Amino acid sequence: MELSILEILIIVVVGGLFIFWLAFKGVKAQKCTKKFHEGNFAGETGEAITNIEKGKKGEIFIHGEFWEAIAMDDIKKGDEVIAIYVKKFIVHVKKYGGE
């Protein structure tokens, strides 16, 4: 089966446009940033992954992600925590129900 020049040209142009479209979408996706705002987490509850002493750093699971956190209370692993605010991608938390 032989292809004519016109058929080859159509295949090359359509294929090239498809590859260009994929590259364009890939570059656009790389430039896309997560819509994060420091007020997003205020009031969200999560779980302590590590023991965290008051004023020290530890790890929590909140909003479907693992985050570094600074405790405003002594918190034990497994305790429920509530986010007060986020500063420089560190969540400041206190024990849920704590004062």
mmCIF file with all atom_site columns, N, CA and C in Angstrom, residues 41-85:
data_model
loop_
_atom_site.group_PDB
_atom_site.id
_atom_site.type_symbol
_atom_site.label_atom_id
_atom_site.label_alt_id
_atom_site.label_comp_id
_atom_site.label_asym_id
_atom_site.label_entity_id
_atom_site.label_seq_id
_atom_site.pdbx_PDB_ins_code
_atom_site.Cartn_x
_atom_site.Cartn_y
_atom_site.Cartn_z
_atom_site.occupancy
_atom_site.B_iso_or_equiv
_atom_site.pdbx_formal_charge
_atom_site.auth_seq_id
_atom_site.auth_comp_id
_atom_site.auth_asym_id
_atom_site.auth_atom_id
_atom_site.pdbx_PDB_model_num
ATOM 1   N N  . PHE A 1 41 ? -6.453  27.398 55.940 1.00 0.00 ? 41 PHE A N  1
ATOM 2   C CA . PHE A 1 41 ? -6.494  26.321 56.917 1.00 0.00 ? 41 PHE A CA 1
ATOM 3   C C  . PHE A 1 41 ? -7.133  26.722 58.235 1.00 0.00 ? 41 PHE A C  1
ATOM 4   N N  . ALA A 1 42 ? -7.376  27.978 58.462 1.00 0.00 ? 42 ALA A N  1
ATOM 5   C CA . ALA A 1 42 ? -7.919  28.423 59.746 1.00 0.00 ? 42 ALA A CA 1
ATOM 6   C C  . ALA A 1 42 ? -9.206  27.667 60.049 1.00 0.00 ? 42 ALA A C  1
ATOM 7   N N  . GLY A 1 43 ? -9.217  26.984 61.184 1.00 0.00 ? 43 GLY A N  1
ATOM 8   C CA . GLY A 1 43 ? -10.397 26.239 61.594 1.00 0.00 ? 43 GLY A CA 1
ATOM 9   C C  . GLY A 1 43 ? -10.439 24.798 61.129 1.00 0.00 ? 43 GLY A C  1
ATOM 10  N N  . GLU A 1 44 ? -9.519  24.401 60.257 1.00 0.00 ? 44 GLU A N  1
ATOM 11  C CA . GLU A 1 44 ? -9.480  23.010 59.781 1.00 0.00 ? 44 GLU A CA 1
ATOM 12  C C  . GLU A 1 44 ? -8.951  22.113 60.888 1.00 0.00 ? 44 GLU A C  1
ATOM 13  N N  . THR A 1 45 ? -9.499  20.919 60.983 1.00 0.00 ? 45 THR A N  1
ATOM 14  C CA . THR A 1 45 ? -9.019  19.967 61.981 1.00 0.00 ? 45 THR A CA 1
ATOM 15  C C  . THR A 1 45 ? -8.222  18.861 61.311 1.00 0.00 ? 45 THR A C  1
ATOM 16  N N  . GLY A 1 46 ? -7.300  18.300 62.069 1.00 0.00 ? 46 GLY A N  1
ATOM 17  C CA . GLY A 1 46 ? -6.458  17.227 61.555 1.00 0.00 ? 46 GLY A CA 1
ATOM 18  C C  . GLY A 1 46 ? -5.955  16.371 62.699 1.00 0.00 ? 46 GLY A C  1
ATOM 19  N N  . GLU A 1 47 ? -4.917  15.596 62.430 1.00 0.00 ? 47 GLU A N  1
ATOM 20  C CA . GLU A 1 47 ? -4.377  14.664 63.412 1.00 0.00 ? 47 GLU A CA 1
ATOM 21  C C  . GLU A 1 47 ? -2.872  14.852 63.544 1.00 0.00 ? 47 GLU A C  1
ATOM 22  N N  . ALA A 1 48 ? -2.398  14.789 64.774 1.00 0.00 ? 48 ALA A N  1
ATOM 23  C CA . ALA A 1 48 ? -0.958  14.879 65.029 1.00 0.00 ? 48 ALA A CA 1
ATOM 24  C C  . ALA A 1 48 ? -0.304  13.553 64.654 1.00 0.00 ? 48 ALA A C  1
ATOM 25  N N  . ILE A 1 49 ? 0.756   13.605 63.866 1.00 0.00 ? 49 ILE A N  1
ATOM 26  C CA . ILE A 1 49 ? 1.492   12.411 63.445 1.00 0.00 ? 49 ILE A CA 1
ATOM 27  C C  . ILE A 1 49 ? 2.626   12.132 64.434 1.00 0.00 ? 49 ILE A C  1
ATOM 28  N N  . THR A 1 50 ? 3.138   13.179 65.058 1.00 0.00 ? 50 THR A N  1
ATOM 29  C CA . THR A 1 50 ? 4.216   13.043 66.045 1.00 0.00 ? 50 THR A CA 1
ATOM 30  C C  . THR A 1 50 ? 3.811   13.759 67.332 1.00 0.00 ? 50 THR A C  1
ATOM 31  N N  . ASN A 1 51 ? 4.511   13.458 68.420 1.00 0.00 ? 51 ASN A N  1
ATOM 32  C CA . ASN A 1 51 ? 4.346   14.240 69.648 1.00 0.00 ? 51 ASN A CA 1
ATOM 33  C C  . ASN A 1 51 ? 4.947   15.617 69.394 1.00 0.00 ? 51 ASN A C  1
ATOM 34  N N  . ILE A 1 52 ? 4.249   16.658 69.832 1.00 0.00 ? 52 ILE A N  1
ATOM 35  C CA . ILE A 1 52 ? 4.743   18.024 69.626 1.00 0.00 ? 52 ILE A CA 1
ATOM 36  C C  . ILE A 1 52 ? 4.647   18.768 70.948 1.00 0.00 ? 52 ILE A C  1
ATOM 37  N N  . GLU A 1 53 ? 5.780   19.239 71.445 1.00 0.00 ? 53 GLU A N  1
ATOM 38  C CA . GLU A 1 53 ? 5.788   20.059 72.658 1.00 0.00 ? 53 GLU A CA 1
ATOM 39  C C  . GLU A 1 53 ? 5.390   21.482 72.290 1.00 0.00 ? 53 GLU A C  1
ATOM 40  N N  . LYS A 1 54 ? 4.855   22.186 73.272 1.00 0.00 ? 54 LYS A N  1
ATOM 41  C CA . LYS A 1 54 ? 4.429   23.575 73.059 1.00 0.00 ? 54 LYS A CA 1
ATOM 42  C C  . LYS A 1 54 ? 5.603   24.403 72.530 1.00 0.00 ? 54 LYS A C  1
ATOM 43  N N  . GLY A 1 55 ? 5.375   25.106 71.422 1.00 0.00 ? 55 GLY A N  1
ATOM 44  C CA . GLY A 1 55 ? 6.396   25.954 70.817 1.00 0.00 ? 55 GLY A CA 1
ATOM 45  C C  . GLY A 1 55 ? 7.389   25.216 69.936 1.00 0.00 ? 55 GLY A C  1
ATOM 46  N N  . LYS A 1 56 ? 7.283   23.899 69.823 1.00 0.00 ? 56 LYS A N  1
ATOM 47  C CA . LYS A 1 56 ? 8.208   23.093 69.014 1.00 0.00 ? 56 LYS A CA 1
ATOM 48  C C  . LYS A 1 56 ? 7.529   22.658 67.721 1.00 0.00 ? 56 LYS A C  1
ATOM 49  N N  . LYS A 1 57 ? 8.358   22.162 66.806 1.00 0.00 ? 57 LYS A N  1
ATOM 50  C CA . LYS A 1 57 ? 7.839   21.689 65.520 1.00 0.00 ? 57 LYS A CA 1
ATOM 51  C C  . LYS A 1 57 ? 7.561   20.194 65.563 1.00 0.00 ? 57 LYS A C  1
ATOM 52  N N  . GLY A 1 58 ? 6.576   19.807 64.778 1.00 0.00 ? 58 GLY A N  1
ATOM 53  C CA . GLY A 1 58 ? 6.230   18.408 64.616 1.00 0.00 ? 58 GLY A CA 1
ATOM 54  C C  . GLY A 1 58 ? 5.503   18.233 63.292 1.00 0.00 ? 58 GLY A C  1
ATOM 55  N N  . GLU A 1 59 ? 4.865   17.091 63.127 1.00 0.00 ? 59 GLU A N  1
ATOM 56  C CA . GLU A 1 59 ? 4.189   16.805 61.865 1.00 0.00 ? 59 GLU A CA 1
ATOM 57  C C  . GLU A 1 59 ? 2.721   16.497 62.124 1.00 0.00 ? 59 GLU A C  1
ATOM 58  N N  . ILE A 1 60 ? 1.858   17.025 61.238 1.00 0.00 ? 60 ILE A N  1
ATOM 59  C CA . ILE A 1 60 ? 0.427   16.777 61.331 1.00 0.00 ? 60 ILE A CA 1
ATOM 60  C C  . ILE A 1 60 ? -0.104  16.349 59.973 1.00 0.00 ? 60 ILE A C  1
ATOM 61  N N  . PHE A 1 61 ? -1.287  15.765 59.995 1.00 0.00 ? 61 PHE A N  1
ATOM 62  C CA . PHE A 1 61 ? -2.001  15.430 58.760 1.00 0.00 ? 61 PHE A CA 1
ATOM 63  C C  . PHE A 1 61 ? -3.280  16.252 58.777 1.00 0.00 ? 61 PHE A C  1
ATOM 64  N N  . ILE A 1 62 ? -3.371  17.179 57.839 1.00 0.00 ? 62 ILE A N  1
ATOM 65  C CA . ILE A 1 62 ? -4.510  18.094 57.797 1.00 0.00 ? 62 ILE A CA 1
ATOM 66  C C  . ILE A 1 62 ? -4.826  18.439 56.352 1.00 0.00 ? 62 ILE A C  1
ATOM 67  N N  . HIS A 1 63 ? -6.089  18.583 56.069 1.00 0.00 ? 63 HIS A N  1
ATOM 68  C CA . HIS A 1 63 ? -6.511  18.997 54.733 1.00 0.00 ? 63 HIS A CA 1
ATOM 69  C C  . HIS A 1 63 ? -6.037  18.007 53.667 1.00 0.00 ? 63 HIS A C  1
ATOM 70  N N  . GLY A 1 64 ? -5.887  16.718 54.059 1.00 0.00 ? 64 GLY A N  1
ATOM 71  C CA . GLY A 1 64 ? -5.476  15.676 53.119 1.00 0.00 ? 64 GLY A CA 1
ATOM 72  C C  . GLY A 1 64 ? -3.993  15.629 52.822 1.00 0.00 ? 64 GLY A C  1
ATOM 73  N N  . GLU A 1 65 ? -3.184  16.358 53.597 1.00 0.00 ? 65 GLU A N  1
ATOM 74  C CA . GLU A 1 65 ? -1.740  16.415 53.346 1.00 0.00 ? 65 GLU A CA 1
ATOM 75  C C  . GLU A 1 65 ? -0.962  16.402 54.659 1.00 0.00 ? 65 GLU A C  1
ATOM 76  N N  . PHE A 1 66 ? 0.299   15.996 54.588 1.00 0.00 ? 66 PHE A N  1
ATOM 77  C CA . PHE A 1 66 ? 1.194   16.064 55.732 1.00 0.00 ? 66 PHE A CA 1
ATOM 78  C C  . PHE A 1 66 ? 1.829   17.452 55.759 1.00 0.00 ? 66 PHE A C  1
ATOM 79  N N  . TRP A 1 67 ? 1.841   18.079 56.947 1.00 0.00 ? 67 TRP A N  1
ATOM 80  C CA . TRP A 1 67 ? 2.368   19.421 57.093 1.00 0.00 ? 67 TRP A CA 1
ATOM 81  C C  . TRP A 1 67 ? 3.267   19.499 58.314 1.00 0.00 ? 67 TRP A C  1
ATOM 82  N N  . GLU A 1 68 ? 4.227   20.409 58.246 1.00 0.00 ? 68 GLU A N  1
ATOM 83  C CA . GLU A 1 68 ? 5.033   20.737 59.415 1.00 0.00 ? 68 GLU A CA 1
ATOM 84  C C  . GLU A 1 68 ? 4.204   21.702 60.260 1.00 0.00 ? 68 GLU A C  1
ATOM 85  N N  . ALA A 1 69 ? 4.251   21.510 61.576 1.00 0.00 ? 69 ALA A N  1
ATOM 86  C CA . ALA A 1 69 ? 3.410   22.329 62.443 1.00 0.00 ? 69 ALA A CA 1
ATOM 87  C C  . ALA A 1 69 ? 4.169   22.765 63.685 1.00 0.00 ? 69 ALA A C  1
ATOM 88  N N  . ILE A 1 70 ? 3.741   23.882 64.222 1.00 0.00 ? 70 ILE A N  1
ATOM 89  C CA . ILE A 1 70 ? 4.222   24.362 65.517 1.00 0.00 ? 70 ILE A CA 1
ATOM 90  C C  . ILE A 1 70 ? 3.028   24.318 66.465 1.00 0.00 ? 70 ILE A C  1
ATOM 91  N N  . ALA A 1 71 ? 3.235   23.708 67.623 1.00 0.00 ? 71 ALA A N  1
ATOM 92  C CA . ALA A 1 71 ? 2.144   23.523 68.583 1.00 0.00 ? 71 ALA A CA 1
ATOM 93  C C  . ALA A 1 71 ? 2.028   24.715 69.528 1.00 0.00 ? 71 ALA A C  1
ATOM 94  N N  . MET A 1 72 ? 0.809   25.087 69.826 1.00 0.00 ? 72 MET A N  1
ATOM 95  C CA . MET A 1 72 ? 0.534   26.129 70.814 1.00 0.00 ? 72 MET A CA 1
ATOM 96  C C  . MET A 1 72 ? 0.181   25.497 72.165 1.00 0.00 ? 72 MET A C  1
ATOM 97  N N  . ASP A 1 73 ? 0.033   24.173 72.173 1.00 0.00 ? 73 ASP A N  1
ATOM 98  C CA . ASP A 1 73 ? -0.209  23.370 73.372 1.00 0.00 ? 73 ASP A CA 1
ATOM 99  C C  . ASP A 1 73 ? 0.670   22.135 73.254 1.00 0.00 ? 73 ASP A C  1
ATOM 100 N N  . ASP A 1 74 ? 0.830   21.398 74.352 1.00 0.00 ? 74 ASP A N  1
ATOM 101 C CA . ASP A 1 74 ? 1.474   20.090 74.252 1.00 0.00 ? 74 ASP A CA 1
ATOM 102 C C  . ASP A 1 74 ? 0.503   19.138 73.556 1.00 0.00 ? 74 ASP A C  1
ATOM 103 N N  . ILE A 1 75 ? 0.967   18.486 72.516 1.00 0.00 ? 75 ILE A N  1
ATOM 104 C CA . ILE A 1 75 ? 0.115   17.609 71.711 1.00 0.00 ? 75 ILE A CA 1
ATOM 105 C C  . ILE A 1 75 ? 0.783   16.245 71.615 1.00 0.00 ? 75 ILE A C  1
ATOM 106 N N  . LYS A 1 76 ? -0.006  15.208 71.772 1.00 0.00 ? 76 LYS A N  1
ATOM 107 C CA . LYS A 1 76 ? 0.499   13.843 71.656 1.00 0.00 ? 76 LYS A CA 1
ATOM 108 C C  . LYS A 1 76 ? 0.112   13.261 70.315 1.00 0.00 ? 76 LYS A C  1
ATOM 109 N N  . LYS A 1 77 ? 0.900   12.293 69.868 1.00 0.00 ? 77 LYS A N  1
ATOM 110 C CA . LYS A 1 77 ? 0.632   11.605 68.609 1.00 0.00 ? 77 LYS A CA 1
ATOM 111 C C  . LYS A 1 77 ? -0.792  11.042 68.641 1.00 0.00 ? 77 LYS A C  1
ATOM 112 N N  . GLY A 1 78 ? -1.545  11.303 67.573 1.00 0.00 ? 78 GLY A N  1
ATOM 113 C CA . GLY A 1 78 ? -2.916  10.815 67.464 1.00 0.00 ? 78 GLY A CA 1
ATOM 114 C C  . GLY A 1 78 ? -3.968  11.790 67.951 1.00 0.00 ? 78 GLY A C  1
ATOM 115 N N  . ASP A 1 79 ? -3.543  12.859 68.665 1.00 0.00 ? 79 ASP A N  1
ATOM 116 C CA . ASP A 1 79 ? -4.504  13.862 69.122 1.00 0.00 ? 79 ASP A CA 1
ATOM 117 C C  . ASP A 1 79 ? -5.087  14.619 67.936 1.00 0.00 ? 79 ASP A C  1
ATOM 118 N N  . GLU A 1 80 ? -6.331  15.031 68.088 1.00 0.00 ? 80 GLU A N  1
ATOM 119 C CA . GLU A 1 80 ? -6.953  15.865 67.065 1.00 0.00 ? 80 GLU A CA 1
ATOM 120 C C  . GLU A 1 80 ? -6.502  17.301 67.295 1.00 0.00 ? 80 GLU A C  1
ATOM 121 N N  . VAL A 1 81 ? -6.124  17.977 66.226 1.00 0.00 ? 81 VAL A N  1
ATOM 122 C CA . VAL A 1 81 ? -5.633  19.357 66.311 1.00 0.00 ? 81 VAL A CA 1
ATOM 123 C C  . VAL A 1 81 ? -6.478  20.257 65.429 1.00 0.00 ? 81 VAL A C  1
ATOM 124 N N  . ILE A 1 82 ? -6.420  21.548 65.730 1.00 0.00 ? 82 ILE A N  1
ATOM 125 C CA . ILE A 1 82 ? -7.111  22.539 64.903 1.00 0.00 ? 82 ILE A CA 1
ATOM 126 C C  . ILE A 1 82 ? -6.094  23.592 64.473 1.00 0.00 ? 82 ILE A C  1
ATOM 127 N N  . ALA A 1 83 ? -6.158  23.963 63.204 1.00 0.00 ? 83 ALA A N  1
ATOM 128 C CA . ALA A 1 83 ? -5.240  24.963 62.653 1.00 0.00 ? 83 ALA A CA 1
ATOM 129 C C  . ALA A 1 83 ? -5.694  26.357 63.058 1.00 0.00 ? 83 ALA A C  1
ATOM 130 N N  . ILE A 1 84 ? -4.762  27.130 63.557 1.00 0.00 ? 84 ILE A N  1
ATOM 131 C CA . ILE A 1 84 ? -5.050  28.511 63.934 1.00 0.00 ? 84 ILE A CA 1
ATOM 132 C C  . ILE A 1 84 ? -4.688  29.442 62.773 1.00 0.00 ? 84 ILE A C  1
ATOM 133 N N  . TYR A 1 85 ? -3.484  29.283 62.256 1.00 0.00 ? 85 TYR A N  1
ATOM 134 C CA . TYR A 1 85 ? -3.055  30.051 61.082 1.00 0.00 ? 85 TYR A CA 1
ATOM 135 C C  . TYR A 1 85 ? -1.845  29.362 60.460 1.00 0.00 ? 85 TYR A C  1
#
